[in-house]
């Protein structure tokens, strides 16, 4: 596979994953401000939520909910806005159109056309929640369509690597930011909602839950597809399928990083996380994932010229 | 009921469907019946759906003059154009003859130049062409083939004879519309096909791959073919993707290529992979910054050396543009006579040479009856249609011609044939041209896949996509 193609597939998936999370976070922020009657000036939580999924917005940007929405959805200065991420995703899809199924391309293009036809005004008229739901549906459709219509060869493997790299990173960032979510909702319930995890959590952890259970679930659950451990397992598996190297060994730095991370998450107890401090642990995880991402880039799509 | 507009009461030009008062031509009778049975509103609705589907699919081109780089669809007209078997047979012969002669001419001008000795073509006209590439002298492309893909533009004169308007033998585009138009028409209006045996177009990509594989460097057994695109911002990017996808080959950009020791490779996730044939959709001047434009990032440094060393085939060959230079167009019939000893099957449009004093005077005196074309421009840009021009525009062109006679040719205004086309819910006679594609690998191949472009403004003679043209599905019937 062309290095450029591998890179595009990887970033295509990462940006879709990010757009989905941004849509979820914004929806969450909207619902929260509805709780406060829509008037929570300079809402600190909205601000912190947006910071999880992207760069810190400029000081004093959001006097009103509409401004926060416009920034999170439409700002071209915000590389994590929905429009920015989907524009990147579409440009990547366009560059590798020949490798993608028609269904993937068309659903990507439809989402992009829908966003191009939207504006802050139209979002308010349509209802932000409805709009954000459509974006989330389209992003989830990307995940489903790519699973169902692509051959599960290295095209799909690079998509998997991108998707789970972004997901692991976002979950780790949520954990890092989680320590201070304010009342009245218990912090852990918010965190579960933000991670799309409340229902699976309720089903898989059937006793009266404690905050430590949430931490353990989001970090170590082998079944929940957004837990950091689950994501790292998928990245590691995809990388080994791509190279053909046997599981448990490594052929390049990316596999070495993913193997180490996998071992760390397979063989760590939640009490050890608490000992280290949740935030320290989460931040270290974010750094390790960044190192893995860089190693993957060096192994498969180096920017340096061939010498 | 779908109504034919008043424009159809007295057709002024040759119409593809209606034979004057005699009614529909024989091969259109059935289609005319089906069209009359359709409900006009439903028809228009279905057409809208088809155009929306084309936009979602991204069957688009980019308008360069539009700074936003807007992607637009090439509007699709749902009334198909039909070419009878007998007519197609003649076109096939004429096109094969023409492309054979053009190949022979290119081989000749980049080698001995026999045709100059006979005086059939002025030597300086060739060497002064901006498309003449000195670096190609004495290079021997496999099978001595230069033109692997040609898109020859044909029009009809007032009596219905096909004439060649232009030879596009650098990087002709449009085949993706042929494939997509057939697909959407078959889905949207299956009933139109009733009673017709339409020759399929969907094997075009495989025929192209066969032609490209046949011209691989001689030592290669199982050639690796790639499509080289300038990238997603290019006007025909959709087509590049479609062809690569349907041929099952890699679509590459210049940055995917690297030349090491005169061999072209792809940068892949498993290291470097050798490339044997490059179907390039990048113009000559952007192919290699070492030889041509130094600021180009669309090609790869060293590709020309690899080509000259015979390690890679570039299709079409570099330097083919000299044979479709508009200033040389009028000599193509001479090429056919000189190299093949035959008379042209498909005649040219009469063309005046502005470098000749007498002809230039004639051109300047008759501008309102002529079409003047700048030989360095295409796509409907930089031309004067005398009958639709103002006195000021004509004066402006007269000055331009005097300043640089080599840059202009003039032709009489050819009316072009008309074809029933849906405009604002009415069937109007709109002008059409025809671009069949010719492939040349081991032998000449003329697939029954031709693009009909239609001027969607009734009366307009300009069919180019960049100038408000649309397209039609084109049926070659068995």
XYZ file of C-alpha atoms in Angstrom:
785
model
C 0.000 0.000 0.000
C 1.177 3.540 -0.737
C 2.493 5.321 2.345
C 0.331 8.302 1.474
C -2.717 6.063 1.301
C -1.942 4.471 4.665
C -1.558 7.909 6.181
C -4.850 9.109 4.687
C -6.759 6.062 5.924
C -5.331 6.497 9.400
C -6.253 10.192 9.574
C -9.598 9.635 7.928
C -10.590 7.314 10.754
C -9.069 9.491 13.475
C -10.968 12.551 12.312
C -14.265 10.724 12.084
C -13.751 9.406 15.580
C -12.916 12.859 16.834
C -15.922 14.451 15.115
C -18.174 11.915 16.786
C -16.761 12.718 20.214
C -16.959 16.459 19.604
C -20.617 16.073 18.642
C -21.240 14.027 21.786
C -19.437 16.543 24.014
C -21.290 19.501 22.504
C -24.605 17.750 22.889
C -23.740 17.041 26.495
C -22.796 20.695 27.015
C -26.104 21.814 25.475
C -28.129 19.535 27.715
C -26.218 20.745 30.732
C -26.852 24.368 29.980
C -30.516 23.520 29.441
C -30.465 22.328 33.044
C -29.408 25.803 34.010
C -32.023 27.449 31.834
C -29.709 28.091 28.909
C -27.974 30.983 30.637
C -24.710 29.937 32.203
C -22.319 32.687 31.128
C -18.704 31.611 30.587
C -19.690 28.119 31.483
C -16.501 26.648 32.881
C -17.584 23.103 32.214
C -18.369 23.733 28.555
C -14.990 25.302 28.230
C -13.228 22.384 29.886
C -15.220 19.917 27.818
C -14.136 21.606 24.618
C -10.560 21.594 25.839
C -10.641 17.813 26.137
C -11.239 17.366 22.425
C -9.161 20.217 21.093
C -7.024 23.234 21.800
C -8.065 25.666 24.528
C -10.519 28.183 23.055
C -9.502 31.852 23.216
C -10.291 33.568 26.525
C -13.834 34.842 26.963
C -15.064 33.381 23.680
C -18.410 32.208 24.891
C -20.760 34.678 26.442
C -23.642 32.576 25.156
C -24.338 28.989 24.291
C -24.632 29.863 20.594
C -21.047 31.043 20.539
C -19.746 27.876 22.110
C -21.739 25.881 19.580
C -20.490 27.935 16.666
C -16.919 27.449 17.854
C -17.279 23.717 18.371
C -19.188 23.094 15.160
C -18.140 25.637 12.564
C -14.926 27.396 13.510
C -12.251 26.853 10.896
C -9.695 28.142 13.402
C -10.545 25.271 15.712
C -8.909 22.166 14.183
C -11.229 19.997 16.269
C -14.474 21.653 15.217
C -16.874 19.303 13.490
C -16.513 21.154 10.202
C -12.696 21.090 10.411
C -12.498 17.398 11.253
C -14.994 16.354 8.599
C -13.259 18.545 6.008
C -9.989 16.763 6.816
C -11.717 13.403 6.765
C -13.289 14.117 3.402
C -10.050 15.385 1.852
C -8.370 12.180 3.029
C -11.227 10.058 1.715
C -11.043 11.846 -1.618
C -7.316 11.142 -1.838
C -7.860 7.411 -1.326
C -11.203 7.085 -3.030
C -9.968 4.228 -5.149
C -9.226 2.179 -2.018
C -12.518 2.887 -0.282
C -15.874 1.348 -0.974
C -18.384 3.517 -2.811
C -20.579 3.416 0.302
C -17.893 4.935 2.518
C -17.154 7.682 0.064
C -20.785 8.550 -0.487
C -21.692 8.674 3.175
C -18.638 10.830 3.875
C -19.537 13.137 1.032
C -23.163 13.359 2.135
C -22.140 14.374 5.650
C -19.823 16.990 4.207
C -22.535 18.366 1.923
C -24.926 18.492 4.895
C -22.374 20.426 6.954
C -21.631 22.744 4.038
C -25.329 23.570 3.826
C -25.593 24.228 7.593
C -24.899 27.422 9.504
C -25.123 28.461 13.175
C -28.592 29.807 12.377
C -29.782 26.602 10.734
C -28.454 24.540 13.628
C -30.464 26.592 16.124
C -33.572 26.295 13.963
C -33.104 22.548 13.514
C -32.310 22.186 17.231
C -28.678 21.645 18.199
C -29.412 18.225 19.636
C -31.032 17.044 16.424
C -28.171 18.401 14.361
C -25.526 16.843 16.587
C -27.394 13.555 16.545
C -27.237 13.530 12.760
C -23.510 14.147 12.868
C -23.039 11.344 15.378
C -25.178 9.004 13.306
C -23.091 9.760 10.226
C -19.844 9.172 12.129
C -21.110 5.902 13.541
C -22.303 4.966 10.067
C -18.726 5.450 8.879
C -17.551 2.942 11.472
C -20.269 0.464 10.547
C -19.944 0.871 6.793
C -16.181 0.528 6.855
C -16.505 -2.686 8.862
C -19.195 -4.075 6.624
C -18.094 -3.034 3.132
C -14.292 -3.161 3.142
C -12.201 -6.261 2.805
C -10.505 -6.670 6.175
C -7.039 -6.280 4.695
C -4.495 -3.570 5.414
C -6.858 -0.813 4.214
C -9.169 -1.741 7.053
C -6.250 -2.300 9.434
C -4.983 1.262 8.997
C -8.525 2.526 9.563
C -8.723 0.418 12.730
C -5.364 1.732 13.922
C -6.558 5.319 13.398
C -9.960 4.802 14.935
C -8.679 3.135 18.124
C -5.718 5.498 18.511
C -8.123 8.420 18.584
C -10.563 6.632 20.848
C -7.894 5.611 23.388
C -6.567 9.141 23.370
C -9.998 10.699 23.932
C -10.892 8.335 26.771
C -7.551 9.036 28.445
C -8.134 12.784 28.046
C -11.585 12.485 29.579
C -10.061 10.692 32.566
C -7.364 13.323 32.901
C -9.985 16.056 32.916
C -12.428 14.161 35.120
C -11.151 14.973 38.573
C -12.932 18.274 38.778
C -16.359 17.939 37.156
C -18.594 19.991 39.307
C -21.867 19.215 41.089
C -24.831 18.752 40.976
C -24.291 15.598 38.910
C -21.907 13.122 40.336
C -18.731 13.343 38.350
C -18.609 9.667 37.430
C -22.088 9.637 35.917
C -21.122 12.550 33.694
C -17.981 10.782 32.687
C -19.885 7.636 31.772
C -22.334 9.667 29.694
C -19.535 11.477 27.951
C -17.884 8.188 27.048
C -21.118 6.646 25.787
C -20.654 4.165 28.598
C -23.551 4.446 31.031
C -25.619 1.629 29.569
C -22.851 -0.931 29.063
C -21.523 -0.007 32.497
C -24.869 -0.593 34.134
C -25.133 -3.946 32.392
C -21.576 -5.149 32.988
C -21.154 -3.849 36.535
C -24.344 -5.057 38.139
C -23.756 -4.117 41.758
C -24.159 -0.656 43.244
C -21.263 1.090 41.552
C -18.562 3.262 43.043
C -16.347 5.859 41.316
C -13.494 3.339 41.317
C -15.666 0.978 39.271
C -16.085 3.727 36.647
C -12.354 4.296 36.532
C -11.712 0.587 36.203
C -14.380 0.207 33.543
C -13.147 3.035 31.352
C -9.508 2.059 31.777
C -9.383 -1.723 31.904
C -12.633 -3.252 30.650
C -11.739 -5.980 28.152
C -15.266 -5.793 26.668
C -16.146 -2.122 26.429
C -14.978 -0.817 23.028
C -13.947 2.577 24.371
C -11.891 1.448 27.349
C -8.230 2.303 26.945
C -7.224 -1.323 27.277
C -9.668 -2.481 24.625
C -8.484 0.222 22.213
C -4.805 -0.592 22.742
C -5.543 -4.252 22.133
C -7.151 -3.367 18.802
C -4.275 -1.095 17.773
C -1.745 -3.794 18.629
C -3.698 -6.432 16.712
C -4.081 -4.192 13.651
C -0.360 -3.395 13.631
C 0.534 -7.079 13.809
C -1.846 -7.921 10.984
C -0.288 -5.176 8.862
C 3.296 -6.377 9.357
C 2.601 -10.080 9.732
C 4.780 -10.170 12.861
C 3.682 -12.769 15.430
C 1.723 -11.462 18.436
C 3.957 -10.903 21.452
C 6.945 -9.918 19.338
C 7.747 -6.804 17.352
C 9.166 -5.833 13.978
C 9.242 -2.063 14.306
C 9.023 0.695 16.922
C 5.279 1.082 16.546
C 4.744 -2.551 17.496
C 7.197 -2.210 20.337
C 5.239 0.750 21.735
C 1.872 -0.899 21.284
C 3.126 -4.148 22.853
C 4.481 -2.338 25.894
C 1.263 -0.399 26.333
C -0.764 -3.524 25.923
C 1.264 -5.280 28.617
C 0.932 -2.314 30.926
C -2.847 -2.301 30.629
C -3.156 -6.076 30.777
C -1.118 -6.304 33.962
C -2.075 -3.269 36.030
C -4.619 -3.218 38.866
C -6.943 -0.280 39.376
C -5.538 0.171 42.916
C -2.146 0.907 41.346
C -3.764 3.671 39.288
C -5.217 5.179 42.420
C -1.833 4.973 44.117
C -0.175 6.858 41.285
C -3.043 9.338 41.092
C -5.691 9.147 38.383
C -4.605 12.299 36.684
C -0.918 11.399 36.610
C -1.788 7.980 35.203
C -4.118 9.428 32.554
C -1.619 12.044 31.475
C 1.126 9.448 31.200
C -1.212 7.383 29.051
C -1.893 10.346 26.739
C 1.885 10.808 26.339
C 2.447 7.090 25.618
C -0.295 7.106 22.991
C 1.286 10.131 21.341
C 4.621 8.276 21.230
C 2.885 5.255 19.696
C 1.265 7.458 17.068
C 4.630 8.988 16.170
C 6.269 5.572 15.932
C 3.467 4.372 13.665
C 3.965 7.381 11.431
C 7.734 6.773 11.246
C 7.237 3.101 10.426
C 4.614 3.437 7.683
C 4.386 6.977 6.387
C 7.609 8.806 7.066
C 7.697 12.404 5.902
C 11.443 12.312 5.187
C 12.470 11.681 1.587
C 13.810 8.280 0.621
C 17.606 8.628 0.628
C -46.790 14.436 -21.835
C -43.273 15.444 -22.752
C -43.674 18.180 -25.351
C -41.336 19.138 -28.122
C -40.969 22.925 -28.150
C -41.746 25.210 -31.076
C -38.057 25.223 -31.877
C -38.819 21.842 -33.369
C -41.437 23.111 -35.820
C -38.790 24.130 -38.359
C -35.397 22.706 -37.464
C -32.751 25.079 -38.784
C -29.855 22.685 -38.541
C -29.252 18.967 -38.842
C -31.124 17.349 -35.965
C -29.996 13.990 -34.615
C -33.528 12.768 -33.919
C -35.882 14.602 -36.265
C -35.428 14.284 -40.025
C -37.236 17.476 -41.029
C -40.876 16.923 -41.869
C -40.294 13.181 -42.212
C -40.375 12.692 -38.436
C -37.929 10.700 -36.330
C -35.002 9.006 -38.030
C -35.284 5.208 -38.184
C -33.013 4.473 -35.207
C -34.845 7.026 -33.057
C -38.459 5.948 -33.751
C -38.751 3.758 -30.701
C -37.112 6.276 -28.365
C -39.421 9.054 -29.612
C -42.410 6.811 -28.842
C -41.175 6.080 -25.327
C -40.478 9.752 -24.653
C -43.997 10.704 -25.697
C -45.435 8.190 -23.262
C -43.651 9.765 -20.286
C -45.235 12.194 -17.866
C -43.371 15.500 -18.098
C -43.459 16.318 -14.383
C -42.349 12.896 -13.337
C -39.608 13.018 -15.922
C -38.298 16.341 -14.593
C -38.437 15.027 -11.022
C -36.452 11.949 -11.954
C -33.861 14.125 -13.709
C -33.468 16.140 -10.509
C -32.940 12.956 -8.528
C -30.277 11.821 -10.946
C -28.400 15.116 -10.677
C -28.613 14.967 -6.866
C -27.214 11.440 -6.970
C -24.338 12.631 -9.161
C -23.508 15.345 -6.614
C -23.556 12.880 -3.710
C -21.322 10.535 -5.670
C -18.991 13.426 -6.312
C -19.186 13.099 -10.110
C -17.925 16.636 -10.278
C -15.450 18.890 -11.957
C -13.777 21.973 -10.538
C -14.241 25.364 -12.127
C -10.813 26.974 -12.163
C -11.975 30.555 -12.618
C -13.984 30.179 -9.422
C -11.610 31.004 -6.575
C -13.562 28.946 -4.062
C -12.673 25.846 -6.121
C -16.337 24.938 -6.251
C -17.136 21.387 -7.233
C -19.969 21.205 -9.698
C -21.687 18.396 -11.447
C -21.555 18.224 -15.198
C -25.329 18.554 -15.752
C -26.788 15.384 -17.150
C -29.498 15.383 -19.767
C -31.673 12.308 -19.689
C -32.577 12.090 -23.373
C -29.941 9.794 -24.845
C -28.142 10.288 -28.115
C -28.130 7.316 -30.477
C -25.558 6.438 -33.103
C -26.549 3.819 -35.646
C -24.353 0.790 -36.283
C -23.549 1.878 -39.837
C -22.532 5.351 -38.754
C -20.382 3.989 -35.944
C -18.630 1.590 -38.273
C -17.559 4.525 -40.423
C -16.459 6.529 -37.380
C -14.414 3.584 -36.151
C -12.561 3.367 -39.436
C -11.979 7.098 -39.580
C -10.781 7.340 -35.976
C -8.423 4.366 -36.277
C -6.997 5.851 -39.444
C -6.492 9.234 -37.847
C -4.805 7.980 -34.668
C -2.546 5.680 -36.711
C -1.431 8.652 -38.774
C -0.898 10.838 -35.696
C 1.295 8.140 -34.151
C 3.292 7.821 -37.351
C 3.703 11.585 -37.484
C 5.000 11.765 -33.889
C 7.430 8.936 -34.519
C 8.609 10.776 -37.611
C 9.052 14.268 -36.129
C 10.990 12.887 -33.164
C 13.204 10.830 -35.495
C 14.069 11.456 -39.147
C 11.421 13.982 -40.153
C 10.654 12.352 -43.527
C 7.468 14.345 -43.923
C 9.390 17.618 -44.030
C 11.444 16.467 -47.025
C 8.273 16.078 -49.063
C 7.241 19.618 -48.095
C 3.824 18.433 -46.931
C 4.228 20.186 -43.578
C 6.362 23.255 -42.882
C 9.223 22.312 -40.584
C 9.188 25.592 -38.627
C 5.528 25.173 -37.700
C 6.459 21.965 -35.864
C 9.632 23.199 -34.225
C 7.961 26.425 -33.088
C 5.191 24.524 -31.348
C 5.243 25.026 -27.607
C 4.345 21.351 -27.291
C 7.388 20.127 -29.207
C 9.711 18.482 -26.661
C 13.356 18.397 -27.767
C 14.195 15.855 -25.083
C 12.061 13.327 -26.978
C 14.272 13.311 -30.067
C 15.494 9.769 -30.772
C 13.635 8.328 -27.791
C 11.911 5.073 -28.798
C 8.722 4.420 -26.833
C 7.600 0.752 -26.775
C 5.866 -0.308 -30.015
C 6.695 3.188 -31.302
C 3.372 4.242 -29.872
C 2.990 7.800 -28.632
C -0.750 8.210 -28.384
C -2.250 5.504 -26.174
C -5.474 7.333 -25.435
C -7.059 9.861 -27.767
C -10.295 11.789 -27.432
C -11.253 13.033 -30.885
C -13.886 15.774 -31.018
C -16.379 15.378 -33.835
C -19.185 17.631 -34.985
C -21.722 17.465 -37.795
C -22.084 20.054 -40.502
C -25.428 21.268 -41.857
C -25.941 18.172 -43.986
C -25.079 15.741 -41.228
C -21.519 14.801 -42.208
C -19.174 14.152 -39.319
C -16.107 16.404 -39.256
C -13.107 16.252 -36.940
C -12.959 19.440 -34.899
C -10.037 18.685 -32.609
C -7.626 15.895 -31.761
C -7.103 15.647 -28.013
C -4.044 13.475 -27.615
C -2.314 14.816 -24.537
C -4.470 13.959 -21.518
C -8.022 13.736 -22.878
C -10.733 13.433 -20.254
C -14.446 12.728 -20.180
C -14.660 8.951 -20.170
C -15.874 8.898 -16.558
C -18.998 10.770 -17.632
C -19.588 8.158 -20.301
C -19.476 5.417 -17.658
C -21.501 7.307 -15.055
C -24.116 8.583 -17.520
C -24.888 5.074 -18.654
C -25.131 3.920 -15.085
C -27.516 6.637 -13.924
C -29.692 6.483 -17.037
C -30.072 2.721 -16.747
C -31.141 3.109 -13.127
C -33.325 6.179 -13.592
C -35.012 5.410 -16.911
C -34.767 1.716 -17.700
C -37.817 2.007 -20.004
C -35.886 4.181 -22.460
C -33.735 1.174 -23.322
C -36.732 -0.881 -24.447
C -36.232 -2.202 -27.940
C -32.580 -1.186 -28.213
C -29.454 -3.321 -28.193
C -27.054 -0.744 -26.752
C -23.399 -1.714 -26.838
C -21.978 -1.719 -23.307
C -19.411 0.834 -22.172
C -18.411 -0.641 -18.838
C -15.533 -2.696 -20.226
C -13.660 0.508 -21.100
C -11.374 0.360 -18.024
C -10.329 -3.204 -18.868
C -9.679 -2.269 -22.493
C -7.579 0.653 -21.253
C -5.633 -1.644 -18.927
C -5.039 -4.067 -21.792
C -3.692 -1.251 -23.961
C -1.461 0.072 -21.176
C -0.103 -3.372 -20.324
C 0.750 -3.969 -23.981
C 3.108 -0.990 -24.052
C 5.106 -1.889 -20.924
C 8.902 -1.933 -21.344
C 9.813 -5.022 -23.371
C 11.528 -6.921 -20.549
C 8.536 -6.755 -18.179
C 6.288 -9.788 -17.901
C 3.571 -8.715 -15.507
C 3.626 -4.926 -15.660
C 2.741 -2.736 -12.691
C 0.480 0.002 -14.055
C -0.382 3.154 -12.102
C -2.553 6.194 -12.757
C -0.739 9.441 -11.984
C -3.045 12.265 -10.897
C -2.210 15.879 -10.033
C -4.381 15.355 -6.923
C -7.776 16.095 -5.453
C -7.812 19.713 -6.611
C -7.643 18.716 -10.285
C -10.715 19.249 -12.396
C -10.810 15.599 -13.518
C -9.816 13.997 -10.210
C -13.024 12.024 -10.041
C -12.197 10.420 -13.368
C -8.672 9.484 -12.282
C -10.091 7.753 -9.234
C -12.726 5.942 -11.187
C -10.303 4.603 -13.788
C -7.749 3.467 -11.193
C -10.490 1.812 -9.177
C -12.065 -0.016 -12.118
C -8.701 -1.090 -13.526
C -7.659 -2.255 -10.079
C -4.414 -0.288 -10.141
C -2.848 2.231 -7.785
C -3.843 5.890 -8.086
C -0.690 7.833 -7.293
C 0.402 11.425 -6.880
C 3.854 12.777 -7.680
C 4.861 12.594 -4.029
C 4.201 8.835 -4.037
C 6.900 8.316 -6.672
C 10.640 8.215 -6.249
C 13.266 7.548 -8.904
C 16.356 5.596 -7.873
C 19.002 4.655 -10.463
C 16.648 5.482 -13.344
C 13.905 3.213 -12.041
C 10.571 4.599 -10.849
C 9.255 3.292 -7.536
C 6.233 3.797 -5.306
C 6.725 4.578 -1.638
C 4.653 1.953 0.133
C 4.156 0.649 3.637
C 6.378 -2.267 2.621
C 9.157 -0.224 1.101
C 9.741 0.693 -2.539
C 7.803 -1.003 -5.334
C 8.732 -0.818 -8.984
C 6.442 0.882 -11.534
C 6.401 -0.147 -15.212
C 3.645 1.886 -16.853
C 2.429 5.316 -15.807
C -0.930 6.385 -17.201
C -0.363 9.999 -16.433
C -3.058 12.629 -16.198
C -0.442 15.308 -15.548
C 0.701 17.610 -18.358
C 4.208 17.249 -19.842
C 5.574 20.392 -18.260
C 4.797 19.209 -14.726
C 6.164 15.676 -15.044
C 9.778 16.175 -14.073
C 11.185 19.250 -12.323
C 14.680 18.313 -13.541
C 13.648 18.684 -17.179
C 10.574 20.859 -17.277
C 9.056 23.247 -14.768
C 11.381 23.361 -11.776
C 8.569 24.445 -9.460
C 6.384 21.433 -10.203
C 5.529 19.106 -7.323
C 3.063 17.114 -9.413
C 5.660 14.859 -11.031
C 8.826 13.202 -9.788
C 12.425 14.255 -10.186
C 14.236 11.884 -12.540
C 11.187 10.382 -14.239
C 12.342 11.617 -17.663
C 15.706 9.860 -17.279
C 13.922 6.645 -16.321
C 11.724 7.060 -19.395
C 14.628 7.703 -21.739
C 16.442 4.700 -20.275
C 13.450 2.584 -21.247
C 12.686 1.564 -17.678
C 9.177 2.933 -17.581
C 6.457 3.694 -20.117
C 4.622 6.986 -19.900
C 1.196 7.082 -21.529
C 0.536 9.195 -23.435
C 4.158 9.683 -24.407
C 5.809 13.000 -23.646
C 5.631 15.477 -26.506
C 2.424 14.256 -28.172
C 1.026 17.778 -27.911
C 2.882 18.796 -31.040
C 0.456 16.706 -33.089
C -2.672 18.279 -31.584
C -1.317 21.812 -31.712
C -4.244 23.669 -33.289
C -1.813 25.236 -35.781
C -0.968 21.755 -37.116
C -4.544 20.513 -37.162
C -5.069 21.464 -40.798
C -2.199 19.188 -41.835
C -3.625 15.975 -40.377
C -5.238 14.978 -43.720
C -1.773 15.413 -45.249
C -0.349 13.112 -42.581
C -2.932 10.474 -43.444
C -2.028 10.676 -47.140
C 1.707 10.746 -46.488
C 2.021 7.891 -43.973
C -0.888 5.654 -44.941
C -1.381 6.468 -48.623
C -5.127 6.771 -47.948
C -7.736 9.501 -48.216
C -9.125 10.626 -44.837
C -12.390 8.915 -43.922
C -13.342 11.799 -41.634
C -12.713 15.247 -43.107
C -11.393 18.252 -41.218
C -13.155 21.546 -40.708
C -11.804 24.077 -43.203
C -9.081 26.038 -41.385
C -7.236 29.255 -42.160
C -3.588 29.684 -41.301
C -2.916 33.152 -39.908
C 0.826 32.941 -40.618
C -0.014 33.029 -44.349
C -0.425 36.670 -45.423
C -3.300 36.127 -47.831
C -5.215 33.886 -45.453
C -4.678 36.258 -42.574
C -6.118 39.123 -44.618
C -9.114 36.962 -45.440
C -9.582 36.077 -41.765
C -9.454 39.658 -40.602
C -11.905 40.765 -43.287
C -14.417 38.035 -42.393
C -14.223 37.806 -38.612
C -17.990 37.874 -38.094
C -18.351 34.688 -40.127
C -15.470 32.823 -38.448
C -14.469 31.172 -35.210
C -10.996 32.278 -34.106
C -9.117 30.039 -31.709
C -5.976 30.665 -29.737
C -3.772 27.605 -30.372
C -2.437 27.758 -26.811
C -5.812 27.516 -25.123
C -8.572 24.980 -24.880
C -11.797 24.252 -23.066
C -13.624 27.069 -24.849
C -11.320 29.698 -23.356
C -9.671 32.389 -25.496
C -11.852 32.046 -28.577
C -13.970 34.385 -30.665
C -17.232 33.220 -32.189
C -17.661 35.795 -34.929
C -21.424 35.535 -35.288
C -21.904 36.182 -31.569
C -19.281 38.894 -31.153
C -19.295 42.684 -30.867
C -17.344 44.972 -33.190
C -14.990 45.744 -30.303
C -14.233 42.098 -29.680
C -13.517 41.586 -33.366
C -11.125 44.550 -33.433
C -9.412 43.217 -30.349
C -8.913 39.822 -31.990
C -7.671 41.406 -35.225
C -4.948 43.152 -33.205
C -4.098 39.927 -31.373
C -3.791 38.066 -34.682
C -1.444 40.701 -36.127
C 0.719 40.608 -33.009
C 1.117 36.807 -32.981
C -0.190 35.106 -36.149
C 1.312 31.716 -35.115
C -1.033 31.723 -32.110
C -4.306 31.824 -34.040
C -6.331 29.758 -36.451
C -9.731 30.550 -37.884
C -12.539 28.310 -39.033
C -15.964 28.958 -40.510
C -18.771 28.826 -37.942
C -20.077 25.272 -38.062
C -23.615 25.147 -36.784
C -23.274 21.739 -35.050
C -26.152 19.300 -35.084
C -28.951 19.649 -32.554
C -30.485 17.032 -30.299
C -33.695 17.062 -28.258
C -32.723 18.157 -24.754
C -34.750 18.967 -21.686
C -34.519 22.676 -20.836
C -36.878 24.082 -18.188
C -39.311 21.223 -18.641
C -39.458 21.570 -22.445
C -37.724 19.562 -25.101
C -35.512 21.958 -27.039
C -33.067 21.440 -29.914
C -29.655 21.980 -28.309
C -26.311 21.687 -30.076
C -24.156 18.637 -29.475
C -20.715 17.341 -30.308
C -19.230 13.877 -29.916
C -15.984 12.757 -28.309
C -15.169 9.103 -28.980
C -12.110 7.659 -27.271
C -9.476 5.679 -29.127
C -7.025 3.331 -27.408
C -3.749 2.192 -28.833
C -1.790 -0.643 -27.253
C -0.932 -3.738 -29.275
C -3.458 -2.498 -31.822
C -5.986 0.290 -32.269
C -9.147 -0.200 -30.239
C -12.227 2.008 -30.545
C -14.576 1.152 -27.664
C -18.241 2.042 -28.299
C -17.919 4.647 -25.558
C -18.285 8.246 -26.652
C -19.155 11.395 -24.788
C -21.879 13.663 -26.110
C -21.591 17.175 -24.808
C -24.570 19.452 -25.151
C -24.881 23.254 -24.994
C -27.692 23.673 -22.479
C -28.508 27.195 -23.629
C -30.592 26.755 -26.775
C -28.796 28.380 -29.695
C -25.400 28.321 -27.977
C -22.585 26.582 -29.827
C -20.276 26.112 -26.836
C -20.508 22.678 -25.247
C -17.535 22.790 -22.843
C -18.195 21.836 -19.246
C -16.475 25.000 -18.064
C -18.850 27.099 -20.189
C -22.236 25.770 -19.121
C -22.337 22.582 -21.143
C -23.888 19.307 -20.089
C -23.690 15.741 -21.262
C -25.842 12.900 -22.529
C -25.665 9.175 -22.438
C -24.539 8.084 -25.885
C -25.692 4.804 -27.339
C -23.886 2.950 -30.043
C -26.426 0.391 -31.128
C -25.630 -3.042 -32.484
